[in-house]
mmCIF file of C-alpha atoms and ligand atoms in Angstrom:
data_model
loop_
_atom_site.group_PDB
_atom_site.id
_atom_site.type_symbol
_atom_site.label_atom_id
_atom_site.label_comp_id
_atom_site.label_asym_id
_atom_site.label_seq_id
_atom_site.Cartn_x
_atom_site.Cartn_y
_atom_site.Cartn_z
ATOM 1 C CA MET A 7 68.279 134.682 204.987
ATOM 2 C CA SER A 8 64.697 135.221 204.083
ATOM 3 C CA PHE A 9 62.406 134.255 201.027
ATOM 4 C CA LEU A 10 62.325 137.186 200.371
ATOM 5 C CA GLN A 11 66.573 137.994 200.470
ATOM 6 C CA LEU A 12 66.053 135.125 198.659
ATOM 7 C CA SER A 13 63.989 135.804 195.658
ATOM 8 C CA GLU A 14 65.229 139.494 195.830
ATOM 9 C CA GLU A 15 68.327 137.695 194.938
ATOM 10 C CA ILE A 16 67.187 136.342 191.294
ATOM 11 C CA LYS A 17 64.390 139.068 190.812
ATOM 12 C CA ASP A 18 66.190 140.571 187.408
ATOM 13 C CA LYS A 19 65.873 137.380 186.105
ATOM 14 C CA ILE A 20 61.771 136.092 187.462
ATOM 15 C CA ILE A 21 60.729 139.542 185.993
ATOM 16 C CA GLY A 22 63.235 139.010 181.988
ATOM 17 C CA PHE A 23 60.989 134.770 182.368
ATOM 18 C CA ARG A 24 58.032 137.717 183.329
ATOM 19 C CA ARG A 25 58.170 139.798 180.065
ATOM 20 C CA HIS A 26 59.534 136.932 177.875
ATOM 21 C CA LEU A 27 56.614 135.431 179.013
ATOM 22 C CA HIS A 28 54.694 138.536 177.944
ATOM 23 C CA GLN A 29 55.746 138.492 174.830
ATOM 24 C CA TYR A 30 55.224 135.691 173.351
ATOM 25 C CA PRO A 31 51.557 134.847 174.430
ATOM 26 C CA GLU A 32 49.737 131.963 173.487
ATOM 27 C CA LEU A 33 46.007 130.900 174.008
ATOM 28 C CA SER A 34 44.544 127.963 175.649
ATOM 29 C CA PHE A 35 45.779 124.304 175.052
ATOM 30 C CA LEU A 36 48.673 126.611 172.901
ATOM 31 C CA GLU A 37 50.921 127.305 174.565
ATOM 32 C CA TYR A 38 53.924 125.207 173.120
ATOM 33 C CA ARG A 39 56.950 127.672 173.698
ATOM 34 C CA THR A 40 55.653 128.862 176.654
ATOM 35 C CA ALA A 41 55.330 124.792 178.184
ATOM 36 C CA GLU A 42 59.327 124.485 176.184
ATOM 37 C CA PHE A 43 60.628 127.590 178.034
ATOM 38 C CA VAL A 44 59.270 126.845 181.836
ATOM 39 C CA ALA A 45 60.013 122.689 181.110
ATOM 40 C CA ASP A 46 63.857 124.126 179.549
ATOM 41 C CA ILE A 47 64.012 126.675 183.186
ATOM 42 C CA LEU A 48 62.815 124.163 185.078
ATOM 43 C CA GLU A 49 65.301 120.910 183.860
ATOM 44 C CA GLU A 50 68.502 123.041 183.946
ATOM 45 C CA TYR A 51 67.939 123.452 187.890
ATOM 46 C CA GLU A 52 67.956 119.710 188.005
ATOM 47 C CA ILE A 53 63.940 119.291 189.049
ATOM 48 C CA ASP A 54 62.442 116.288 187.101
ATOM 49 C CA VAL A 55 60.279 117.701 184.182
ATOM 50 C CA GLU A 56 57.527 115.814 182.608
ATOM 51 C CA ARG A 57 55.729 117.279 179.606
ATOM 52 C CA ASN A 58 53.761 117.274 177.583
ATOM 53 C CA VAL A 59 51.332 116.703 180.494
ATOM 54 C CA ALA A 60 47.055 116.892 179.542
ATOM 55 C CA GLY A 61 49.041 118.439 175.806
ATOM 56 C CA THR A 62 50.991 121.445 176.483
ATOM 57 C CA GLY A 63 50.755 120.757 180.575
ATOM 58 C CA VAL A 64 54.796 120.608 182.477
ATOM 59 C CA VAL A 65 55.116 118.856 185.848
ATOM 60 C CA GLY A 66 58.004 119.059 187.977
ATOM 61 C CA THR A 67 58.459 117.362 191.104
ATOM 62 C CA ILE A 68 61.075 118.373 193.838
ATOM 63 C CA ILE A 69 62.237 114.966 195.855
ATOM 64 C CA GLY A 70 63.705 116.894 199.304
ATOM 65 C CA GLY A 71 66.450 115.452 201.144
ATOM 66 C CA GLN A 72 64.241 113.778 203.597
ATOM 67 C CA PRO A 73 60.192 111.809 203.074
ATOM 68 C CA GLY A 74 57.385 114.401 204.554
ATOM 69 C CA ARG A 75 54.228 114.985 202.844
ATOM 70 C CA THR A 76 53.444 116.216 199.311
ATOM 71 C CA ILE A 77 52.668 119.876 198.366
ATOM 72 C CA ALA A 78 51.595 121.046 194.779
ATOM 73 C CA LEU A 79 52.371 124.788 193.982
ATOM 74 C CA ARG A 80 49.799 125.936 190.539
ATOM 75 C CA ALA A 81 50.517 128.023 187.472
ATOM 76 C CA ASP A 82 48.539 128.612 184.782
ATOM 77 C CA MET A 83 50.402 129.966 181.387
ATOM 78 C CA ASP A 84 47.118 130.648 178.854
ATOM 79 C CA ALA A 85 46.935 134.186 177.705
ATOM 80 C CA LEU A 86 43.819 135.722 176.243
ATOM 81 C CA PRO A 87 42.284 136.697 172.465
ATOM 82 C CA ILE A 88 42.762 140.187 173.652
ATOM 83 C CA GLU A 89 44.478 142.649 171.187
ATOM 84 C CA GLU A 90 46.940 144.092 174.269
ATOM 85 C CA ASN A 91 47.155 147.922 173.966
ATOM 86 C CA THR A 92 49.114 148.506 177.014
ATOM 87 C CA ARG A 93 52.402 150.223 175.557
ATOM 88 C CA LEU A 94 54.757 148.402 177.336
ATOM 89 C CA SER A 95 57.934 147.980 175.648
ATOM 90 C CA PHE A 96 57.716 143.682 175.789
ATOM 91 C CA SER A 97 54.358 144.102 174.629
ATOM 92 C CA SER A 98 52.736 141.598 173.034
ATOM 93 C CA SER A 99 53.904 139.824 169.676
ATOM 94 C CA ASN A 100 51.887 137.716 168.639
ATOM 95 C CA ALA A 101 48.537 140.044 167.475
ATOM 96 C CA GLY A 102 45.434 139.591 169.047
ATOM 97 C CA VAL A 103 46.535 137.659 172.381
ATOM 98 C CA MET A 104 47.315 138.745 175.438
ATOM 99 C CA HIS A 105 48.836 137.868 179.087
ATOM 100 C CA ALA A 106 45.897 140.344 180.122
ATOM 101 C CA CYS A 107 44.624 137.913 183.272
ATOM 102 C CA GLY A 108 48.316 138.008 184.492
ATOM 103 C CA HIS A 109 48.565 133.938 183.846
ATOM 104 C CA ASP A 110 52.637 135.177 182.655
ATOM 105 C CA PHE A 111 52.976 136.382 186.887
ATOM 106 C CA HIS A 112 51.132 133.187 188.509
ATOM 107 C CA THR A 113 54.064 130.966 185.899
ATOM 108 C CA SER A 114 57.074 133.363 185.896
ATOM 109 C CA ILE A 115 56.784 133.342 190.092
ATOM 110 C CA LEU A 116 56.373 129.857 190.286
ATOM 111 C CA LEU A 117 59.477 129.402 187.626
ATOM 112 C CA GLY A 118 61.544 131.694 190.897
ATOM 113 C CA THR A 119 60.094 129.124 192.968
ATOM 114 C CA ALA A 120 60.548 126.657 192.091
ATOM 115 C CA ILE A 121 65.392 127.823 191.584
ATOM 116 C CA ILE A 122 65.094 128.710 194.872
ATOM 117 C CA LEU A 123 63.536 125.742 196.985
ATOM 118 C CA SER A 124 65.344 123.206 194.269
ATOM 119 C CA LYS A 125 68.220 124.908 195.375
ATOM 120 C CA HIS A 126 67.559 124.249 199.144
ATOM 121 C CA LYS A 127 65.665 120.224 198.331
ATOM 122 C CA ASP A 128 67.931 118.962 200.541
ATOM 123 C CA GLN A 129 67.126 120.390 202.798
ATOM 124 C CA LEU A 130 63.498 119.834 202.384
ATOM 125 C CA LYS A 131 60.788 117.754 204.295
ATOM 126 C CA GLY A 132 59.009 115.952 201.932
ATOM 127 C CA ASN A 133 58.077 117.298 197.900
ATOM 128 C CA ILE A 134 57.280 119.656 195.808
ATOM 129 C CA LYS A 135 55.443 118.689 193.182
ATOM 130 C CA LEU A 136 54.900 122.093 190.091
ATOM 131 C CA ILE A 137 51.482 122.413 188.128
ATOM 132 C CA PHE A 138 52.185 123.997 185.072
ATOM 133 C CA GLN A 139 48.762 123.631 182.863
ATOM 134 C CA PRO A 140 47.377 124.819 180.479
ATOM 135 C CA GLY A 141 43.949 125.939 179.333
ATOM 136 C CA GLU A 142 43.022 128.132 182.484
ATOM 137 C CA GLU A 143 40.488 130.128 180.563
ATOM 138 C CA LYS A 144 38.399 127.862 179.576
ATOM 139 C CA LEU A 145 38.010 126.345 182.439
ATOM 140 C CA THR A 146 39.280 123.299 181.477
ATOM 141 C CA GLY A 147 42.594 123.116 181.631
ATOM 142 C CA ALA A 148 42.703 122.019 185.146
ATOM 143 C CA LYS A 149 40.218 118.514 185.055
ATOM 144 C CA LYS A 150 42.845 117.126 182.635
ATOM 145 C CA MET A 151 45.922 117.622 184.821
ATOM 146 C CA ILE A 152 43.259 115.677 187.515
ATOM 147 C CA GLU A 153 42.332 112.897 185.234
ATOM 148 C CA ALA A 154 46.614 112.851 184.048
ATOM 149 C CA GLY A 155 47.172 112.010 186.322
ATOM 150 C CA VAL A 156 48.628 115.575 188.243
ATOM 151 C CA LEU A 157 47.824 114.393 192.232
ATOM 152 C CA HIS A 158 49.313 111.435 192.588
ATOM 153 C CA ASN A 159 53.386 109.749 192.239
ATOM 154 C CA PRO A 160 53.462 111.536 194.581
ATOM 155 C CA ASN A 161 50.304 112.001 196.129
ATOM 156 C CA VAL A 162 49.380 114.728 196.760
ATOM 157 C CA ASP A 163 47.902 116.459 200.240
ATOM 158 C CA ALA A 164 47.430 120.067 200.104
ATOM 159 C CA ILE A 165 47.850 122.670 196.631
ATOM 160 C CA ILE A 166 48.337 126.285 196.402
ATOM 161 C CA ALA A 167 47.852 128.661 193.712
ATOM 162 C CA LEU A 168 47.455 132.922 193.466
ATOM 163 C CA HIS A 169 46.611 135.322 191.069
ATOM 164 C CA CYS A 170 46.929 138.648 190.311
ATOM 165 C CA TRP A 171 44.990 140.839 191.741
ATOM 166 C CA PRO A 172 44.577 144.826 190.520
ATOM 167 C CA GLU A 173 42.518 145.754 193.338
ATOM 168 C CA LEU A 174 44.778 145.585 195.738
ATOM 169 C CA PRO A 175 48.308 146.815 195.484
ATOM 170 C CA ALA A 176 51.828 145.397 195.099
ATOM 171 C CA GLY A 177 52.800 143.935 198.331
ATOM 172 C CA VAL A 178 50.545 143.347 199.534
ATOM 173 C CA VAL A 179 48.182 139.623 199.154
ATOM 174 C CA GLY A 180 44.626 138.928 199.623
ATOM 175 C CA VAL A 181 42.574 135.881 200.820
ATOM 176 C CA ARG A 182 39.032 134.534 202.322
ATOM 177 C CA LYS A 183 37.612 131.759 203.681
ATOM 178 C CA GLY A 184 34.990 129.263 201.925
ATOM 179 C CA PRO A 185 34.415 130.644 198.392
ATOM 180 C CA ILE A 186 36.224 132.831 196.463
ATOM 181 C CA THR A 187 35.189 132.244 193.545
ATOM 182 C CA ALA A 188 32.302 131.009 192.092
ATOM 183 C CA ALA A 189 30.828 128.187 190.262
ATOM 184 C CA ALA A 190 30.687 128.631 186.461
ATOM 185 C CA ASP A 191 28.418 127.165 183.935
ATOM 186 C CA PHE A 192 26.922 127.287 180.044
ATOM 187 C CA LEU A 193 23.364 128.124 178.528
ATOM 188 C CA GLU A 194 21.910 127.163 175.086
ATOM 189 C CA ILE A 195 18.642 128.047 174.823
ATOM 190 C CA THR A 196 16.431 126.851 171.227
ATOM 191 C CA ILE A 197 13.264 128.565 171.114
ATOM 192 C CA LYS A 198 11.188 127.172 168.354
ATOM 193 C CA GLY A 199 7.807 128.477 166.537
ATOM 194 C CA LYS A 200 6.345 128.924 163.191
ATOM 195 C CA SER A 201 7.289 130.852 160.582
ATOM 196 C CA GLY A 202 5.455 132.754 157.982
ATOM 197 C CA HIS A 203 4.712 136.093 157.291
ATOM 198 C CA ALA A 204 5.310 139.531 158.476
ATOM 199 C CA ALA A 205 1.592 140.572 158.393
ATOM 200 C CA HIS A 206 0.075 137.727 159.540
ATOM 201 C CA PRO A 207 1.677 137.457 162.954
ATOM 202 C CA HIS A 208 -2.185 135.010 164.031
ATOM 203 C CA LYS A 209 -1.193 132.515 161.218
ATOM 204 C CA CYS A 210 2.392 131.447 163.406
ATOM 205 C CA VAL A 211 4.842 131.057 166.193
ATOM 206 C CA ASP A 212 6.821 133.983 166.654
ATOM 207 C CA PRO A 213 10.356 132.457 169.073
ATOM 208 C CA ILE A 214 12.084 136.522 168.587
ATOM 209 C CA VAL A 215 8.485 137.725 171.241
ATOM 210 C CA ILE A 216 8.871 134.773 173.129
ATOM 211 C CA ALA A 217 12.242 134.993 173.128
ATOM 212 C CA GLY A 218 12.520 138.685 175.121
ATOM 213 C CA HIS A 219 9.473 137.133 177.423
ATOM 214 C CA VAL A 220 12.183 134.298 177.840
ATOM 215 C CA VAL A 221 15.199 137.003 179.053
ATOM 216 C CA SER A 222 12.666 138.890 180.980
ATOM 217 C CA ALA A 223 11.704 136.124 183.079
ATOM 218 C CA LEU A 224 14.974 134.917 183.286
ATOM 219 C CA GLN A 225 15.516 138.051 185.860
ATOM 220 C CA THR A 226 13.722 137.040 188.443
ATOM 221 C CA VAL A 227 15.627 133.592 188.991
ATOM 222 C CA VAL A 228 17.826 135.200 190.179
ATOM 223 C CA SER A 229 16.334 137.695 191.757
ATOM 224 C CA ARG A 230 11.793 136.293 192.951
ATOM 225 C CA GLU A 231 14.064 131.941 193.642
ATOM 226 C CA ILE A 232 17.227 132.332 195.262
ATOM 227 C CA ALA A 233 18.101 134.172 198.680
ATOM 228 C CA PRO A 234 19.079 137.648 197.668
ATOM 229 C CA THR A 235 22.027 136.564 200.409
ATOM 230 C CA ASP A 236 22.927 133.839 197.617
ATOM 231 C CA PRO A 237 25.122 135.927 194.934
ATOM 232 C CA ALA A 238 24.393 134.801 191.789
ATOM 233 C CA VAL A 239 24.716 135.502 188.220
ATOM 234 C CA VAL A 240 22.589 135.232 185.360
ATOM 235 C CA THR A 241 23.561 136.497 181.744
ATOM 236 C CA ILE A 242 21.508 135.893 178.455
ATOM 237 C CA GLY A 243 25.099 136.873 175.764
ATOM 238 C CA LYS A 244 23.893 136.215 173.011
ATOM 239 C CA ILE A 245 20.582 135.786 170.198
ATOM 240 C CA ASN A 246 20.609 134.920 167.762
ATOM 241 C CA GLY A 247 17.422 134.765 164.783
ATOM 242 C CA GLY A 248 15.228 136.047 161.687
ATOM 243 C CA THR A 249 16.817 136.738 158.197
ATOM 244 C CA ALA A 250 14.406 140.024 157.324
ATOM 245 C CA SER A 251 12.420 142.255 158.973
ATOM 246 C CA ASN A 252 8.980 141.160 157.141
ATOM 247 C CA VAL A 253 9.490 137.291 157.752
ATOM 248 C CA ILE A 254 8.587 135.967 161.322
ATOM 249 C CA PRO A 255 11.205 132.820 162.220
ATOM 250 C CA SER A 256 11.184 129.612 163.201
ATOM 251 C CA SER A 257 13.846 129.682 165.214
ATOM 252 C CA VAL A 258 16.098 131.748 167.346
ATOM 253 C CA HIS A 259 19.120 130.638 169.846
ATOM 254 C CA LEU A 260 20.405 131.503 172.501
ATOM 255 C CA SER A 261 23.293 131.668 174.613
ATOM 256 C CA GLY A 262 24.108 132.330 178.476
ATOM 257 C CA MET A 263 25.754 131.921 181.621
ATOM 258 C CA ILE A 264 25.628 131.632 185.122
ATOM 259 C CA ARG A 265 27.660 131.908 187.667
ATOM 260 C CA THR A 266 26.922 130.419 191.443
ATOM 261 C CA VAL A 267 28.986 130.561 194.769
ATOM 262 C CA ASN A 268 27.073 128.280 196.986
ATOM 263 C CA PRO A 269 26.738 124.814 195.952
ATOM 264 C CA ASP A 270 23.531 123.070 196.792
ATOM 265 C CA LEU A 271 22.124 126.302 194.385
ATOM 266 C CA GLN A 272 24.111 125.598 192.075
ATOM 267 C CA LYS A 273 22.183 122.376 191.692
ATOM 268 C CA ARG A 274 19.374 123.518 192.144
ATOM 269 C CA MET A 275 19.894 126.223 189.016
ATOM 270 C CA PRO A 276 18.604 123.676 185.430
ATOM 271 C CA GLU A 277 15.749 123.350 186.981
ATOM 272 C CA ILE A 278 14.977 126.532 187.700
ATOM 273 C CA ILE A 279 16.202 128.312 184.470
ATOM 274 C CA GLU A 280 14.582 125.014 182.803
ATOM 275 C CA ARG A 281 11.350 124.870 184.873
ATOM 276 C CA ILE A 282 11.507 128.867 183.893
ATOM 277 C CA VAL A 283 12.378 129.162 179.797
ATOM 278 C CA CYS A 284 9.911 126.240 178.639
ATOM 279 C CA LYS A 285 6.778 127.161 180.450
ATOM 280 C CA SER A 286 7.710 130.496 179.263
ATOM 281 C CA ALA A 287 7.786 129.319 175.552
ATOM 282 C CA GLU A 288 4.617 127.031 175.743
ATOM 283 C CA SER A 289 2.394 129.825 177.576
ATOM 284 C CA MET A 290 2.758 131.551 173.820
ATOM 285 C CA ASN A 291 2.203 128.683 172.060
ATOM 286 C CA GLY A 292 5.904 127.219 171.354
ATOM 287 C CA GLU A 293 7.780 125.493 171.901
ATOM 288 C CA ALA A 294 12.577 125.692 174.201
ATOM 289 C CA GLU A 295 14.796 123.771 174.320
ATOM 290 C CA VAL A 296 17.658 124.143 177.345
ATOM 291 C CA ARG A 297 21.013 122.597 177.179
ATOM 292 C CA TYR A 298 22.865 123.426 180.559
ATOM 293 C CA THR A 299 26.788 122.821 181.336
ATOM 294 C CA SER A 300 28.712 122.591 184.176
ATOM 295 C CA ALA A 301 31.517 124.441 183.795
ATOM 296 C CA THR A 302 33.702 124.443 187.204
ATOM 297 C CA PRO A 303 32.442 124.070 191.490
ATOM 298 C CA PRO A 304 33.191 127.196 193.027
ATOM 299 C CA LEU A 305 35.856 127.414 194.367
ATOM 300 C CA ILE A 306 36.206 127.002 198.541
ATOM 301 C CA CYS A 307 39.646 127.391 199.865
ATOM 302 C CA ASN A 308 40.268 125.180 202.820
ATOM 303 C CA ASP A 309 40.145 127.109 206.450
ATOM 304 C CA GLY A 310 43.429 125.410 207.434
ATOM 305 C CA MET A 311 44.976 126.371 204.163
ATOM 306 C CA VAL A 312 43.481 130.928 204.853
ATOM 307 C CA ALA A 313 44.740 129.835 208.041
ATOM 308 C CA LEU A 314 48.791 129.105 206.336
ATOM 309 C CA ILE A 315 48.738 132.004 204.135
ATOM 310 C CA ASP A 316 47.727 134.439 206.499
ATOM 311 C CA ASN A 317 50.549 133.083 209.161
ATOM 312 C CA VAL A 318 53.756 133.152 205.869
ATOM 313 C CA VAL A 319 51.714 136.344 204.311
ATOM 314 C CA THR A 320 51.728 137.963 208.722
ATOM 315 C CA ASP A 321 55.390 136.704 209.401
ATOM 316 C CA LEU A 322 57.035 137.538 205.861
ATOM 317 C CA LEU A 323 55.020 140.357 205.094
ATOM 318 C CA GLY A 324 53.983 142.439 208.669
ATOM 319 C CA GLY A 325 50.350 142.075 209.282
ATOM 320 C CA ASP A 326 49.568 145.141 207.387
ATOM 321 C CA GLN A 327 50.059 143.878 204.038
ATOM 322 C CA LEU A 328 47.060 141.084 204.321
ATOM 323 C CA VAL A 329 43.531 141.750 203.832
ATOM 324 C CA TYR A 330 40.285 139.630 204.296
ATOM 325 C CA LEU A 331 38.368 139.831 201.141
ATOM 326 C CA GLU A 332 34.174 140.404 201.849
ATOM 327 C CA ASN A 333 33.218 139.369 198.800
ATOM 328 C CA PRO A 334 34.444 135.814 196.573
ATOM 329 C CA SER A 335 34.596 137.171 192.681
ATOM 330 C CA LEU A 336 31.881 136.190 190.949
ATOM 331 C CA GLY A 337 34.571 135.154 188.366
ATOM 332 C CA SER A 338 35.424 132.115 188.001
ATOM 333 C CA GLU A 339 38.752 129.757 188.968
ATOM 334 C CA ASP A 340 39.189 125.565 187.475
ATOM 335 C CA PHE A 341 41.723 125.937 190.000
ATOM 336 C CA SER A 342 38.343 124.804 192.663
ATOM 337 C CA PHE A 343 39.520 121.731 190.608
ATOM 338 C CA TYR A 344 42.310 120.435 192.827
ATOM 339 C CA ALA A 345 40.807 122.616 195.429
ATOM 340 C CA ASN A 346 38.158 119.808 195.281
ATOM 341 C CA GLU A 347 40.396 116.474 195.632
ATOM 342 C CA ILE A 348 42.742 117.908 199.046
ATOM 343 C CA PRO A 349 42.805 121.034 201.001
ATOM 344 C CA GLY A 350 43.722 124.220 198.922
ATOM 345 C CA VAL A 351 43.809 127.783 199.284
ATOM 346 C CA LEU A 352 44.152 130.755 196.332
ATOM 347 C CA PHE A 353 45.169 133.954 197.791
ATOM 348 C CA ARG A 354 45.747 137.049 195.539
ATOM 349 C CA LEU A 355 48.134 138.959 194.044
ATOM 350 C CA GLY A 356 47.388 142.728 194.486
ATOM 351 C CA THR A 357 48.747 144.112 191.536
ATOM 352 C CA HIS A 358 49.015 147.937 191.154
ATOM 353 C CA ASN A 359 51.124 150.904 192.113
ATOM 354 C CA GLU A 360 51.272 154.167 190.862
ATOM 355 C CA ARG A 361 49.866 153.673 187.108
ATOM 356 C CA GLU A 362 46.396 154.401 185.828
ATOM 357 C CA ASP A 363 46.799 151.032 183.855
ATOM 358 C CA SER A 364 47.748 149.056 186.825
ATOM 359 C CA ARG A 365 43.953 148.991 188.103
ATOM 360 C CA PHE A 366 42.449 148.969 184.937
ATOM 361 C CA PRO A 367 41.059 144.812 185.191
ATOM 362 C CA LEU A 368 41.561 141.234 183.985
ATOM 363 C CA HIS A 369 41.130 141.265 180.826
ATOM 364 C CA ASN A 370 41.278 144.842 179.708
ATOM 365 C CA SER A 371 43.291 145.409 176.524
ATOM 366 C CA ARG A 372 45.234 147.329 178.803
ATOM 367 C CA VAL A 373 46.026 146.590 181.907
ATOM 368 C CA THR A 374 49.429 146.473 183.115
ATOM 369 C CA PHE A 375 51.056 144.637 185.867
ATOM 370 C CA ALA A 376 52.900 145.853 188.887
ATOM 371 C CA GLU A 377 56.334 144.154 188.577
ATOM 372 C CA GLU A 378 57.723 144.760 191.986
ATOM 373 C CA ALA A 379 54.882 142.339 193.451
ATOM 374 C CA LEU A 380 56.495 138.916 191.480
ATOM 375 C CA THR A 381 59.197 138.547 194.157
ATOM 376 C CA THR A 382 55.915 138.723 196.733
ATOM 377 C CA GLY A 383 54.481 136.037 194.852
ATOM 378 C CA VAL A 384 57.841 133.778 194.704
ATOM 379 C CA ALA A 385 58.319 134.786 198.870
ATOM 380 C CA VAL A 386 54.911 133.818 199.567
ATOM 381 C CA MET A 387 54.526 131.081 197.875
ATOM 382 C CA CYS A 388 58.169 129.492 198.899
ATOM 383 C CA GLU A 389 57.810 129.792 203.018
ATOM 384 C CA ALA A 390 54.147 128.493 202.775
ATOM 385 C CA ALA A 391 55.352 125.277 200.603
ATOM 386 C CA VAL A 392 57.741 124.850 203.354
ATOM 387 C CA ARG A 393 55.917 125.508 206.296
ATOM 388 C CA TYR A 394 53.653 122.754 205.069
ATOM 389 C CA LEU A 395 56.196 120.345 204.935
ATOM 390 C CA SER A 396 57.980 121.682 208.646
ATOM 391 C CA PRO A 397 54.688 122.653 210.538
ATOM 392 C CA LYS A 398 56.139 122.178 213.257
ATOM 393 C CA LYS A 399 59.184 124.666 212.943
ATOM 394 C CA SER A 400 56.510 127.748 212.612
ATOM 395 C CA PRO A 401 56.740 130.372 212.941
ATOM 396 C CA MET A 402 59.489 131.669 210.938
ATOM 397 C CA VAL A 403 60.995 128.452 208.420
ATOM 398 C CA ASN A 404 64.522 128.961 208.403
ATOM 399 C CA ILE A 405 65.568 125.881 206.895
ATOM 400 C CA ILE A 406 68.204 128.096 204.540
ATOM 401 C CA ASP A 407 70.703 129.349 206.734
HETATM 402 NI NI1 NI B 28 43.223 133.844 185.387
#
């Protein structure tokens, strides 16, 4: 029996998990009920479970019947502060919280994968680590899980994750060699001037005018400082300053976000930003303070692991169900922290169908995901894990009689 057939057999169960998780979404690091739900199911299938890892994380370990390597499969469990507007019968019951990034899919797919693999653990040559991590949307959950030791005991040799992708149809899988998501850095700028009467600007240093120049000058970072072939984004998303129309304030605060795909460029960015901001402020007699914080590195998929997913999808679903994505997403994914430690791959799971709202982007209050993709995700995860552990049995690993 193929893993596609095995996942079809438990399809109703996986859909049930997904709908339950969708109805009760929880924000980053508050995934208490989700974690309990996950851990209870793993225990039901006699999988070794560690609860409360890095707060609300859960780790399951399936020890195979024969010794071998260890592969980790990772799902993220958190939802977003969005008021759901899908009108699904299992819409969010938690006001203002929604699984709009498909992490309910990721979690239920990993649960389905765990159920199938646990039933056949005696035939496994090596071990499977099931990582259910909290706080992906804050981009800090993965790092905390690594610090809590999830890549050890047993030592993990490689790691796989998936992410829902409304741009691809259900049943299709997308991969990319090299970077697939961008580095995310955060920027806080304080511009200091000299306050006074709005009618006497010559006696003041106006931080609002300086802020205007700084926002414009920052547009030259991407257009003039960086090679046109190197993707990057500089966005100022928030400006705070001033109290009244007839007062020049003493300071203005700006917050922004930087995305880069090239790790060398990520390293160069703080110097470029600081120079442009500080010198612009100085040229108008003001002062600026820049606080630059790196959140995640870019997610760079390992070539060998991409080839593994390519082979699995081609054999399991057919070559026409595999897409090589032309460009990386300038979104970010904290799976990059695992992929910086060990060979890793994240693949995109197509989730649109004939429903128009399944084509809405991730993080949209109306986006829906095609549930027919759930079994595709489970089958690819199972096959990739088993094939990684028993590469010689390729192309079709038939450990299941
Ligand atoms: Ni996500």
